[in-house]
XYZ file of C-alpha atoms in Angstrom:
682
model
C -43.673 36.648 13.948
C -40.046 37.344 12.957
C -38.998 33.876 14.126
C -41.743 32.246 12.077
C -40.625 34.195 8.999
C -37.084 32.929 9.542
C -38.288 29.343 9.968
C -40.427 29.586 6.832
C -37.448 30.994 4.891
C -35.343 27.965 5.921
C -38.060 25.613 4.663
C -38.292 27.510 1.370
C -34.512 27.299 1.022
C -34.722 23.540 1.667
C -37.279 23.135 -1.134
C -35.253 25.344 -3.503
C -32.082 23.363 -2.811
C -33.863 20.073 -3.524
C -35.170 21.383 -6.845
C -31.757 22.808 -7.710
C -30.062 19.511 -6.856
C -32.250 17.283 -9.044
C -33.676 19.186 -12.028
C -30.344 20.068 -13.694
C -29.480 16.357 -13.986
C -32.908 15.726 -15.528
C -32.270 18.611 -17.900
C -28.940 17.143 -18.987
C -30.541 13.748 -19.581
C -33.278 15.359 -21.708
C -30.986 17.979 -23.269
C -33.294 20.680 -21.903
C -31.487 23.972 -21.333
C -34.353 25.374 -19.256
C -34.006 22.635 -16.661
C -30.218 22.880 -16.698
C -30.242 26.571 -15.800
C -32.870 25.992 -13.114
C -30.161 24.932 -10.674
C -28.556 28.372 -10.813
C -31.853 30.123 -10.324
C -32.664 27.949 -7.323
C -29.232 28.798 -5.903
C -30.218 32.469 -6.002
C -33.553 31.699 -4.335
C -31.797 29.642 -1.664
C -29.344 32.468 -0.955
C -32.084 35.075 -0.576
C -34.053 32.795 1.738
C -30.994 32.172 3.896
C -30.284 35.905 4.191
C -33.859 36.362 5.443
C -33.530 33.450 7.886
C -30.197 34.532 9.299
C -31.353 38.138 9.529
C -34.437 37.011 11.462
C -32.321 35.114 14.006
C -29.911 38.021 14.399
C -32.821 40.418 14.935
C -34.179 38.102 17.633
C -30.817 38.303 19.393
C -30.551 42.076 19.079
C -33.990 42.710 20.645
C -33.462 39.895 23.229
C -36.533 37.937 22.157
C -36.484 35.300 24.901
C -39.542 33.584 23.457
C -37.036 31.979 21.053
C -35.329 29.081 22.838
C -32.022 29.656 21.060
C -31.897 33.292 22.187
C -32.922 32.485 25.763
C -30.213 29.808 25.975
C -27.359 31.850 24.544
C -28.024 35.533 25.226
C -28.802 38.003 27.985
C -30.330 41.462 27.991
C -27.295 42.961 29.784
C -24.865 41.645 27.189
C -23.225 44.321 24.958
C -24.858 44.672 21.538
C -21.746 43.446 19.727
C -21.864 40.143 21.594
C -25.594 39.816 21.110
C -24.884 39.867 17.378
C -21.971 37.433 17.743
C -24.223 35.190 19.838
C -26.188 34.504 16.657
C -23.488 32.068 15.552
C -21.976 31.311 18.968
C -24.084 28.177 19.400
C -24.910 24.946 17.600
C -28.112 26.000 15.815
C -26.944 29.483 14.895
C -23.570 28.299 13.619
C -25.297 25.712 11.435
C -27.551 28.431 10.039
C -24.434 30.479 9.276
C -22.853 27.433 7.594
C -25.954 26.960 5.432
C -25.892 30.671 4.559
C -22.267 30.358 3.452
C -23.104 27.307 1.338
C -25.925 29.192 -0.369
C -23.552 32.127 -0.926
C -21.011 29.932 -2.720
C -23.754 28.188 -4.721
C -25.010 31.573 -5.901
C -21.437 32.715 -6.610
C -20.736 29.636 -8.727
C -23.976 30.270 -10.618
C -23.074 33.931 -11.167
C -19.395 33.580 -11.981
C -19.758 30.293 -13.833
C -21.839 31.633 -16.701
C -18.859 31.289 -19.041
C -18.485 27.604 -18.236
C -19.952 24.918 -20.505
C -23.631 24.651 -19.593
C -23.536 20.931 -18.828
C -20.574 21.280 -16.514
C -21.960 24.401 -14.852
C -25.318 22.774 -14.157
C -23.623 19.654 -12.715
C -21.460 21.713 -10.362
C -24.355 23.886 -9.164
C -26.504 20.791 -8.635
C -23.816 19.344 -6.348
C -23.656 22.649 -4.435
C -27.416 22.593 -4.032
C -27.277 18.995 -2.812
C -24.802 19.952 -0.097
C -27.077 22.815 0.897
C -30.040 20.441 1.031
C -28.193 18.153 3.430
C -27.369 20.938 5.877
C -30.805 22.517 5.627
C -32.438 19.152 6.263
C -30.232 18.792 9.329
C -31.396 22.205 10.559
C -35.089 21.529 9.962
C -35.034 17.996 11.373
C -32.808 18.330 14.448
C -31.513 21.874 14.969
C -34.281 24.433 14.505
C -32.858 27.815 15.625
C -36.357 29.361 15.717
C -37.979 26.979 18.182
C -40.293 28.851 20.541
C -40.097 28.706 24.343
C -43.321 28.453 26.342
C -43.573 30.029 28.834
C -41.363 32.895 27.708
C -38.173 33.250 29.741
C -37.860 36.420 31.792
C -34.115 36.535 31.206
C -31.595 34.589 29.118
C -28.728 32.372 30.241
C -26.054 34.388 28.425
C -23.298 33.474 26.003
C -20.213 31.581 27.170
C -17.928 34.399 28.420
C -14.938 32.861 26.616
C -16.758 33.639 23.377
C -17.432 37.254 24.355
C -14.346 38.523 22.625
C -13.674 40.496 19.409
C -11.519 37.677 18.045
C -14.422 35.250 18.301
C -16.702 37.641 16.417
C -14.690 37.255 13.213
C -12.998 33.873 13.709
C -16.011 31.548 13.121
C -17.426 33.350 10.037
C -14.010 33.481 8.381
C -13.320 29.849 9.197
C -16.740 28.788 7.897
C -16.160 30.706 4.674
C -12.930 28.772 4.255
C -14.584 25.433 5.011
C -17.499 26.119 2.681
C -15.267 27.623 0.008
C -13.792 24.165 -0.486
C -17.280 22.983 -1.425
C -16.847 24.762 -4.770
C -13.708 22.729 -5.524
C -15.581 19.607 -4.394
C -18.528 20.393 -6.673
C -16.225 21.011 -9.633
C -14.459 17.714 -8.947
C -17.685 15.712 -8.740
C -19.009 17.408 -11.889
C -15.778 16.548 -13.722
C -16.035 12.905 -12.607
C -19.630 12.668 -13.814
C -18.698 14.262 -17.134
C -15.596 12.094 -17.359
C -13.053 14.752 -18.272
C -10.477 16.851 -16.460
C -8.642 19.410 -18.581
C -6.233 22.299 -18.016
C -9.238 24.598 -18.319
C -10.895 22.709 -15.434
C -7.841 23.437 -13.271
C -8.105 27.123 -14.146
C -11.750 27.087 -13.099
C -11.161 25.343 -9.788
C -7.948 27.009 -8.648
C -9.322 30.493 -7.845
C -12.108 28.998 -5.714
C -9.563 26.892 -3.847
C -7.286 29.895 -3.438
C -10.114 32.004 -1.985
C -10.977 29.214 0.457
C -7.292 28.827 1.402
C -6.966 32.556 2.169
C -10.073 32.463 4.372
C -8.947 29.294 6.146
C -5.548 30.854 6.811
C -7.217 33.920 8.295
C -9.650 31.865 10.364
C -6.913 29.666 11.842
C -4.687 32.687 12.563
C -7.561 34.481 14.321
C -8.296 31.374 16.379
C -4.684 31.021 17.511
C -4.516 34.727 18.331
C -7.697 34.417 20.445
C -6.290 31.415 22.317
C -3.069 33.334 22.940
C -4.534 36.404 24.593
C -7.899 35.196 25.910
C -7.226 31.861 27.608
C -4.312 33.212 29.628
C -2.007 30.181 29.377
C 0.581 31.886 27.183
C 0.277 29.455 24.276
C -1.338 29.788 20.870
C -1.895 26.166 19.718
C -2.538 23.011 21.708
C -3.294 20.435 18.973
C -6.834 20.266 20.313
C -9.056 17.985 18.134
C -11.144 20.986 17.083
C -8.013 22.968 16.211
C -6.834 20.005 14.152
C -10.231 19.906 12.441
C -9.458 23.274 10.841
C -5.787 22.549 10.185
C -6.362 19.351 8.184
C -8.496 21.010 5.445
C -5.877 23.763 5.247
C -3.139 21.216 4.550
C -5.277 19.489 1.928
C -6.235 22.809 0.319
C -2.561 23.818 0.158
C -1.751 20.552 -1.606
C -4.725 21.032 -3.947
C -3.558 24.518 -4.926
C -0.134 23.250 -5.960
C -1.501 20.140 -7.652
C -3.956 22.174 -9.730
C -0.999 24.153 -11.104
C 0.424 20.940 -12.587
C -2.932 20.105 -14.199
C -3.171 23.606 -15.640
C 0.390 23.881 -16.924
C 1.197 20.285 -17.861
C -2.160 18.442 -18.052
C -0.826 15.929 -15.496
C -1.860 14.665 -12.020
C -5.539 14.805 -12.996
C -6.758 11.906 -10.914
C -4.745 12.967 -7.874
C -6.020 16.556 -8.065
C -9.632 15.381 -8.223
C -9.025 13.192 -5.174
C -7.475 16.112 -3.276
C -10.528 18.274 -3.998
C -12.760 15.550 -2.543
C -10.521 15.012 0.488
C -10.195 18.730 1.292
C -13.947 19.262 1.595
C -14.421 15.883 3.272
C -12.028 17.000 6.002
C -14.137 20.135 6.416
C -17.205 17.953 6.934
C -15.248 15.801 9.369
C -14.538 18.948 11.362
C -18.281 19.578 11.490
C -18.820 16.111 12.907
C -16.083 16.536 15.537
C -17.461 19.898 16.698
C -21.140 18.983 16.763
C -21.363 15.277 17.513
C -20.360 15.556 21.164
C -17.455 13.113 20.746
C -14.973 15.670 22.104
C -15.118 18.143 24.951
C -13.476 21.420 23.969
C -13.911 25.132 24.433
C -14.512 25.177 20.660
C -17.029 22.324 20.551
C -20.810 22.497 20.807
C -22.440 19.951 23.115
C -24.898 17.905 21.137
C -27.342 15.075 21.582
C -26.809 11.634 19.956
C -29.545 12.237 17.345
C -27.587 15.103 15.869
C -24.361 13.115 15.896
C -25.975 10.200 14.061
C -27.476 12.537 11.449
C -24.112 14.211 10.816
C -22.382 10.838 10.618
C -24.934 9.637 8.069
C -24.552 12.789 5.982
C -20.783 12.447 6.239
C -20.948 8.862 5.017
C -23.232 9.846 2.124
C -21.107 12.757 0.873
C -17.655 11.282 1.449
C -18.571 7.693 0.630
C -20.583 8.684 -2.436
C -17.893 10.954 -3.841
C -15.122 8.407 -3.240
C -17.242 5.675 -4.848
C -17.777 7.928 -7.870
C -14.037 8.572 -7.944
C -13.254 4.826 -7.829
C -15.621 4.289 -10.746
C -14.625 7.190 -13.001
C -10.988 7.949 -12.140
C -9.557 5.089 -14.248
C -11.138 6.683 -17.327
C -9.225 9.951 -16.844
C -6.504 9.974 -19.478
C -3.056 10.811 -18.023
C -1.516 13.978 -19.403
C 2.008 15.229 -20.016
C 5.136 13.432 -18.830
C 7.887 15.067 -16.818
C 11.331 14.189 -15.536
C 12.391 13.278 -12.024
C 14.014 16.712 -11.710
C 11.430 19.283 -12.756
C 9.015 21.768 -11.283
C 6.279 19.151 -11.557
C 8.314 16.756 -9.414
C 8.871 19.457 -6.799
C 5.115 20.035 -6.668
C 4.506 16.292 -6.380
C 6.902 16.149 -3.426
C 5.032 19.105 -1.947
C 1.772 17.155 -2.290
C 3.184 13.967 -0.790
C 4.531 15.724 2.307
C 1.428 17.857 2.890
C -0.908 14.901 2.403
C 1.169 12.672 4.664
C 1.175 15.285 7.408
C -2.603 15.716 7.048
C -2.919 11.936 7.403
C -0.734 11.926 10.525
C -2.832 14.703 12.094
C -5.994 12.804 11.173
C -4.767 9.592 12.820
C -3.546 11.430 15.902
C -6.890 13.211 16.225
C -9.211 10.252 15.662
C -7.251 7.418 17.286
C -8.166 8.342 20.900
C -11.818 8.743 19.898
C -11.952 5.396 18.083
C -10.139 3.595 20.907
C -12.538 4.989 23.503
C -15.554 4.038 21.367
C -14.423 0.396 21.081
C -13.088 -0.509 24.526
C -13.576 2.552 26.709
C -9.850 3.234 27.010
C -8.910 6.879 27.336
C -5.594 8.059 25.981
C -4.379 11.399 24.721
C -2.168 12.165 21.747
C -0.333 15.287 22.840
C 1.701 18.038 21.203
C 5.013 16.065 21.168
C 3.555 13.578 18.658
C 2.307 16.261 16.271
C 5.366 18.477 16.663
C 7.722 15.581 15.862
C 5.685 14.757 12.751
C 5.724 18.412 11.722
C 9.506 18.604 12.081
C 10.106 15.397 10.102
C 7.654 16.081 7.275
C 7.658 19.849 6.945
C 11.439 20.339 6.923
C 11.876 18.694 3.476
C 8.855 20.679 2.296
C 10.507 23.979 3.240
C 13.659 22.965 1.378
C 11.590 21.996 -1.675
C 9.843 25.391 -1.586
C 13.188 26.999 -2.330
C 14.019 24.690 -5.238
C 10.593 24.427 -6.885
C 10.264 27.907 -8.450
C 13.838 27.670 -9.806
C 13.238 24.425 -11.718
C 11.924 24.405 -15.271
C 8.746 22.618 -16.288
C 9.130 19.090 -17.695
C 12.897 18.903 -17.131
C 14.885 21.040 -14.701
C 18.513 21.514 -13.740
C 19.036 20.658 -10.076
C 22.689 21.765 -9.946
C 21.812 25.172 -11.425
C 19.065 25.665 -8.819
C 21.484 24.637 -6.055
C 24.039 27.199 -7.264
C 21.411 29.937 -7.194
C 20.390 28.907 -3.689
C 23.932 28.777 -2.353
C 23.556 32.162 -0.527
C 20.383 30.837 1.112
C 22.192 27.730 2.357
C 25.083 29.861 3.635
C 22.692 32.189 5.471
C 20.949 29.191 7.027
C 24.186 27.552 8.195
C 25.667 30.776 9.566
C 22.395 31.704 11.272
C 22.081 28.288 12.885
C 25.681 28.359 14.112
C 25.317 31.899 15.467
C 22.164 30.971 17.371
C 23.820 27.883 18.840
C 26.876 29.831 19.980
C 24.800 32.620 21.534
C 22.270 30.369 23.275
C 24.568 27.553 24.345
C 23.872 23.836 24.291
C 20.458 22.211 24.005
C 19.134 24.301 21.107
C 19.954 22.041 18.172
C 16.362 21.765 16.955
C 15.795 25.460 17.575
C 18.867 26.295 15.509
C 17.604 23.963 12.777
C 14.204 25.698 12.697
C 15.877 29.104 12.671
C 18.092 27.988 9.786
C 15.092 26.708 7.820
C 13.310 30.038 8.215
C 16.389 31.950 7.042
C 16.862 29.584 4.105
C 13.274 30.013 2.920
C 13.269 33.798 3.322
C 16.541 34.235 1.418
C 15.460 31.757 -1.293
C 12.346 33.844 -1.952
C 14.477 36.960 -2.368
C 16.878 35.095 -4.675
C 13.993 33.842 -6.820
C 12.664 37.391 -7.233
C 16.197 38.634 -7.992
C 16.533 35.974 -10.667
C 13.221 36.901 -12.261
C 14.218 40.536 -12.641
C 17.848 39.653 -13.556
C 19.116 41.832 -10.731
C 22.704 40.607 -11.019
C 22.823 40.256 -14.822
C 21.217 43.537 -15.885
C 20.731 45.691 -12.790
C 19.908 48.785 -14.848
C 16.666 47.260 -16.070
C 15.814 45.387 -12.865
C 13.389 47.986 -11.532
C 11.366 47.963 -14.732
C 11.158 44.170 -14.662
C 10.184 44.325 -10.991
C 7.216 46.522 -11.802
C 6.121 44.220 -14.611
C 6.126 41.026 -12.544
C 2.651 39.438 -12.556
C 0.680 39.618 -9.327
C 0.616 35.824 -9.152
C 4.427 35.821 -8.850
C 4.244 38.410 -6.081
C 1.550 36.334 -4.424
C 3.755 33.235 -4.344
C 6.666 35.268 -2.973
C 4.560 36.856 -0.231
C 3.033 33.515 0.771
C 6.391 31.718 0.976
C 8.078 34.633 2.769
C 5.150 34.765 5.199
C 5.643 31.073 5.933
C 9.302 31.781 6.702
C 8.249 34.440 9.229
C 5.731 32.037 10.802
C 8.449 29.382 11.206
C 10.778 31.988 12.696
C 8.121 33.157 15.170
C 7.245 29.613 16.220
C 10.852 28.519 16.649
C 12.162 31.505 18.594
C 9.113 32.024 20.822
C 8.858 28.352 21.803
C 12.560 28.052 22.619
C 13.342 31.359 24.299
C 10.182 32.356 26.174
C 10.928 33.639 29.680
C 8.180 32.727 32.166
C 7.832 33.547 35.855
C 5.129 32.298 38.221
C 5.243 34.453 41.319
C 3.294 36.107 44.121
C 3.525 39.898 44.317
C 2.314 42.586 46.680
C 1.878 46.173 45.510
C 5.321 47.725 45.214
C 7.098 44.396 44.628
C 8.605 43.358 41.319
C 9.830 40.304 39.435
C 12.461 39.961 36.719
C 11.487 38.317 33.443
C 14.380 38.241 31.019
C 15.686 41.789 30.667
C 12.484 43.321 32.044
C 11.186 44.072 35.549
C 7.437 43.742 36.190
C 6.394 45.848 39.221
C 2.897 45.504 40.685
C 1.579 49.002 41.396
C -1.978 48.265 42.522
C -4.889 45.809 42.441
C -8.388 47.277 42.203
C -11.924 46.089 41.640
C -13.753 47.164 38.485
C -17.028 46.437 36.712
C -18.017 45.858 33.108
C -21.368 45.646 31.296
C -22.023 42.087 32.520
C -19.105 41.205 34.792
C -17.072 42.261 37.804
C -13.287 42.071 37.783
C -10.080 42.442 39.711
C -7.580 44.487 37.728
C -3.869 44.586 38.384
C -1.623 47.421 37.222
C 2.009 46.586 36.494
C 4.806 48.861 35.330
C 7.303 47.147 33.035
C 10.776 48.654 32.916
C 14.056 47.884 31.173
C 17.230 49.269 32.751
C 15.058 51.597 34.816
C 13.210 52.962 31.772
C 9.414 52.543 31.672
C 8.431 50.438 28.677
C 4.694 49.937 29.183
C 1.894 49.531 31.727
C 0.024 46.197 31.774
C -3.478 45.820 33.228
C -4.497 42.123 33.388
C -7.937 41.264 34.768
C -9.574 38.339 36.520
C -13.265 38.524 35.577
C -16.407 36.942 36.986
C -19.380 36.982 34.617
C -22.880 36.909 36.066
C -24.829 35.157 33.291
C -23.704 32.449 33.203
C -21.483 32.603 36.293
C -18.004 32.021 34.861
C -14.498 33.047 35.824
C -12.140 34.115 33.039
C -8.679 35.632 32.815
C -7.945 38.580 30.545
C -4.257 38.745 29.757
C -2.633 42.117 29.184
C -0.160 42.119 26.294
C 2.136 44.745 24.829
C 3.782 43.720 21.542
C 7.301 45.034 20.989
C 9.538 44.573 17.973
C 11.613 42.051 19.925
C 8.660 40.191 21.463
C 5.555 40.400 23.637
C 5.304 41.449 27.274
C 2.501 39.331 28.734
C 0.890 39.364 32.198
C -1.935 37.359 33.803
C -3.330 37.984 37.277
C -4.531 35.005 39.294
C -6.150 34.525 42.684
C -5.433 36.369 45.914
C -2.711 34.730 47.987
C -3.781 36.576 51.160
C -2.153 39.455 52.935
C -2.542 41.729 49.913
C -0.494 39.413 47.685
C -1.623 38.157 44.271
C -0.436 35.298 42.121
C 0.985 36.427 38.788
C 2.051 34.733 35.579
C 4.534 36.903 33.683
C 6.108 36.264 30.274
C 8.422 37.694 27.701
C 7.750 35.899 24.418
C 10.337 36.863 21.784
C 9.231 37.239 18.157
C 5.867 35.596 18.713
C 4.138 38.277 16.655
C 5.826 36.670 13.655
C 3.091 34.042 13.778
C 0.406 36.542 12.884
C 2.515 38.885 10.775
C 3.523 35.884 8.675
C -0.085 34.682 8.450
C -1.170 38.114 7.206
C 1.584 37.997 4.585
C 0.402 34.555 3.470
C -3.157 35.850 3.139
C -1.915 38.894 1.234
C -0.019 36.581 -1.084
C -3.175 34.607 -1.767
C -5.149 37.786 -2.436
C -2.474 39.070 -4.816
C -2.605 35.815 -6.768
C -6.391 35.909 -6.746
C -6.368 39.442 -8.156
C -4.243 38.380 -11.139
C -6.473 38.723 -14.211
C -5.421 35.264 -15.360
C -6.839 33.688 -12.195
C -10.177 35.407 -11.766
C -12.917 33.383 -10.131
C -15.085 31.356 -12.461
C -13.076 31.338 -15.663
C -10.059 33.161 -17.043
C -10.461 36.466 -18.818
C -7.938 37.369 -21.454
C -8.002 38.729 -24.964
C -11.336 38.808 -26.682
C -10.694 35.599 -28.523
C -12.959 32.640 -27.822
C -12.667 28.910 -28.064
C -15.785 26.965 -28.888
C -16.984 24.404 -26.430
C -19.148 21.637 -27.792
C -22.151 20.643 -25.787
C -23.256 17.040 -25.938
C -26.324 16.389 -28.031
C -26.792 19.994 -29.143
C -25.852 22.214 -32.067
C -25.414 25.388 -30.098
C -21.829 26.173 -29.020
C -20.995 27.875 -25.756
C -18.218 30.432 -25.925
C -15.415 30.466 -23.384
C -12.876 33.291 -23.193
C -9.326 32.199 -23.733
C -6.335 33.455 -21.788
C -2.859 34.377 -22.873
C -1.621 30.906 -22.037
C -1.857 27.937 -24.346
C -3.292 25.706 -21.639
C -6.372 27.815 -21.042
C -6.988 28.529 -24.729
C -7.324 24.848 -25.526
C -10.805 23.716 -26.485
C -12.727 21.753 -23.908
C -15.099 19.065 -25.064
C -17.697 17.621 -22.744
C -18.458 14.017 -23.636
C -21.952 12.771 -24.273
């Protein structure tokens, strides 16, 4: 009965999304406010229905209802409760249901937080959100019903893929989906603006917080995924440029470009057409990731196997959304009036350079990801585009971006002074040069690129500190610096944290990739192996059991100069349902780096194969990612950037609605850009 309730709730949500996608446009055509607000109400209905549906599927997993095909295929009664819950979205049907739930959540959020927007614009945006929800719900109902019954009822389930039975994979997919779907709000605002034919600074203020929230969630989702790959797969790496990994990275690059481009629209009323295009591209790349994961075109630990019917449906939906939005853009973009002008040396130009480099890199990743798939589809040839291609592109394109990140905040709007910014950044350049030289001298030859990456990280970190010092006039009026520091807006702190976090990420990537010590060896109890400055000594190997697996666990003492640093306990597990062998690395993070051990197969005679690492500064990858997320959250908490529309002094600007006498009030902010009146054309 619970499964039928869930299925019925999905159908109700489908109907509500269809009504919410069509009636607001009819209401605008007829100038009927009741029909215009119907889209928001249907978004609420859709959200409630999706909560019921997802709750019904999760309940079926928790009680191990093997009369539901999805549960019987992806769960097992002996599985720990936590992984029964995670199994709800650890499969094709359940993950799609989660995606649809997230879409309904953002549709309801736009309806709730968008009440201060002009009614025409609000109803357009919500209608687009509802249309996206309709597409995914139709996909679920037509090809991917998670509530399909199994007859006869299975006695026991097959179990979830053991690689997914991990705490990191509990939070990674929901956070990543929230980031993907969060970009749908920016997409809906862009399509609504194209239909209405106007993009204003106020529009940029509306869209930027939604994009920022999605960017924070995407950053967290990608960081969690890399962390899971690092400690769960047992190969010592954290990123392999897998097509499914790239599918999450490309929207992140586009969203980063969109964030910076929207600033130019807000502050200078420029780059309107380009910003609209970025909003379309960012969400389109999210949909492309859905196609890659669920069409069956790639084989990956991240991907869901799928039949051709599903792949064709997704491809058709992809063509409709992306093709339709780009066609609308081609039709309406020429009518967008260009805004303010700016000089070649200005903050706007720095942000344009930022956009060009990020977009180019996203394009390179897209080509590298799709080229092997397209080539195989046309002539059956199988090639692989490996990490060297992507890493070379990253070095070439991202290095100028890092340098521009130092200059950008120091340049004035409209017309900046490049020589003044260079003088301010002189300590950053000196730190970079000295750091690069010191690394080269200490490490010897063959580390030129490593020294360059190290220098870039130092440059960016010091430039952030110099920018903050300049804001508070630390060197001009040090007595008042602390007071100015306290009064800095949270958005400024957010930018500083995000850029400094990126510097730490670059530092962690550069040092860990260049200076990792790795030893592949065979050890018997009592024997040891040197890895860098540490000695790993195998003490014992014992059998152990878990809730749904058996394992061989090794115990290793790690010492430095005879002093015990830590005890590592890697495991080699064999799961029973389904029968799968996995490695569980044992990791101890230190300030200087990670001690990492993986136990392999028995080599006979009481000996065991071991993979031992010391990975210096690799934790910088995740510490820096957390700082970037914190920076985004700080900016999002700034009262001038609240989701939906800005809130400032209780002074309002009238917003004319086409064809009507009633004016909608919009709060104005402290800035001139957001206090400008916004007119929606008839």
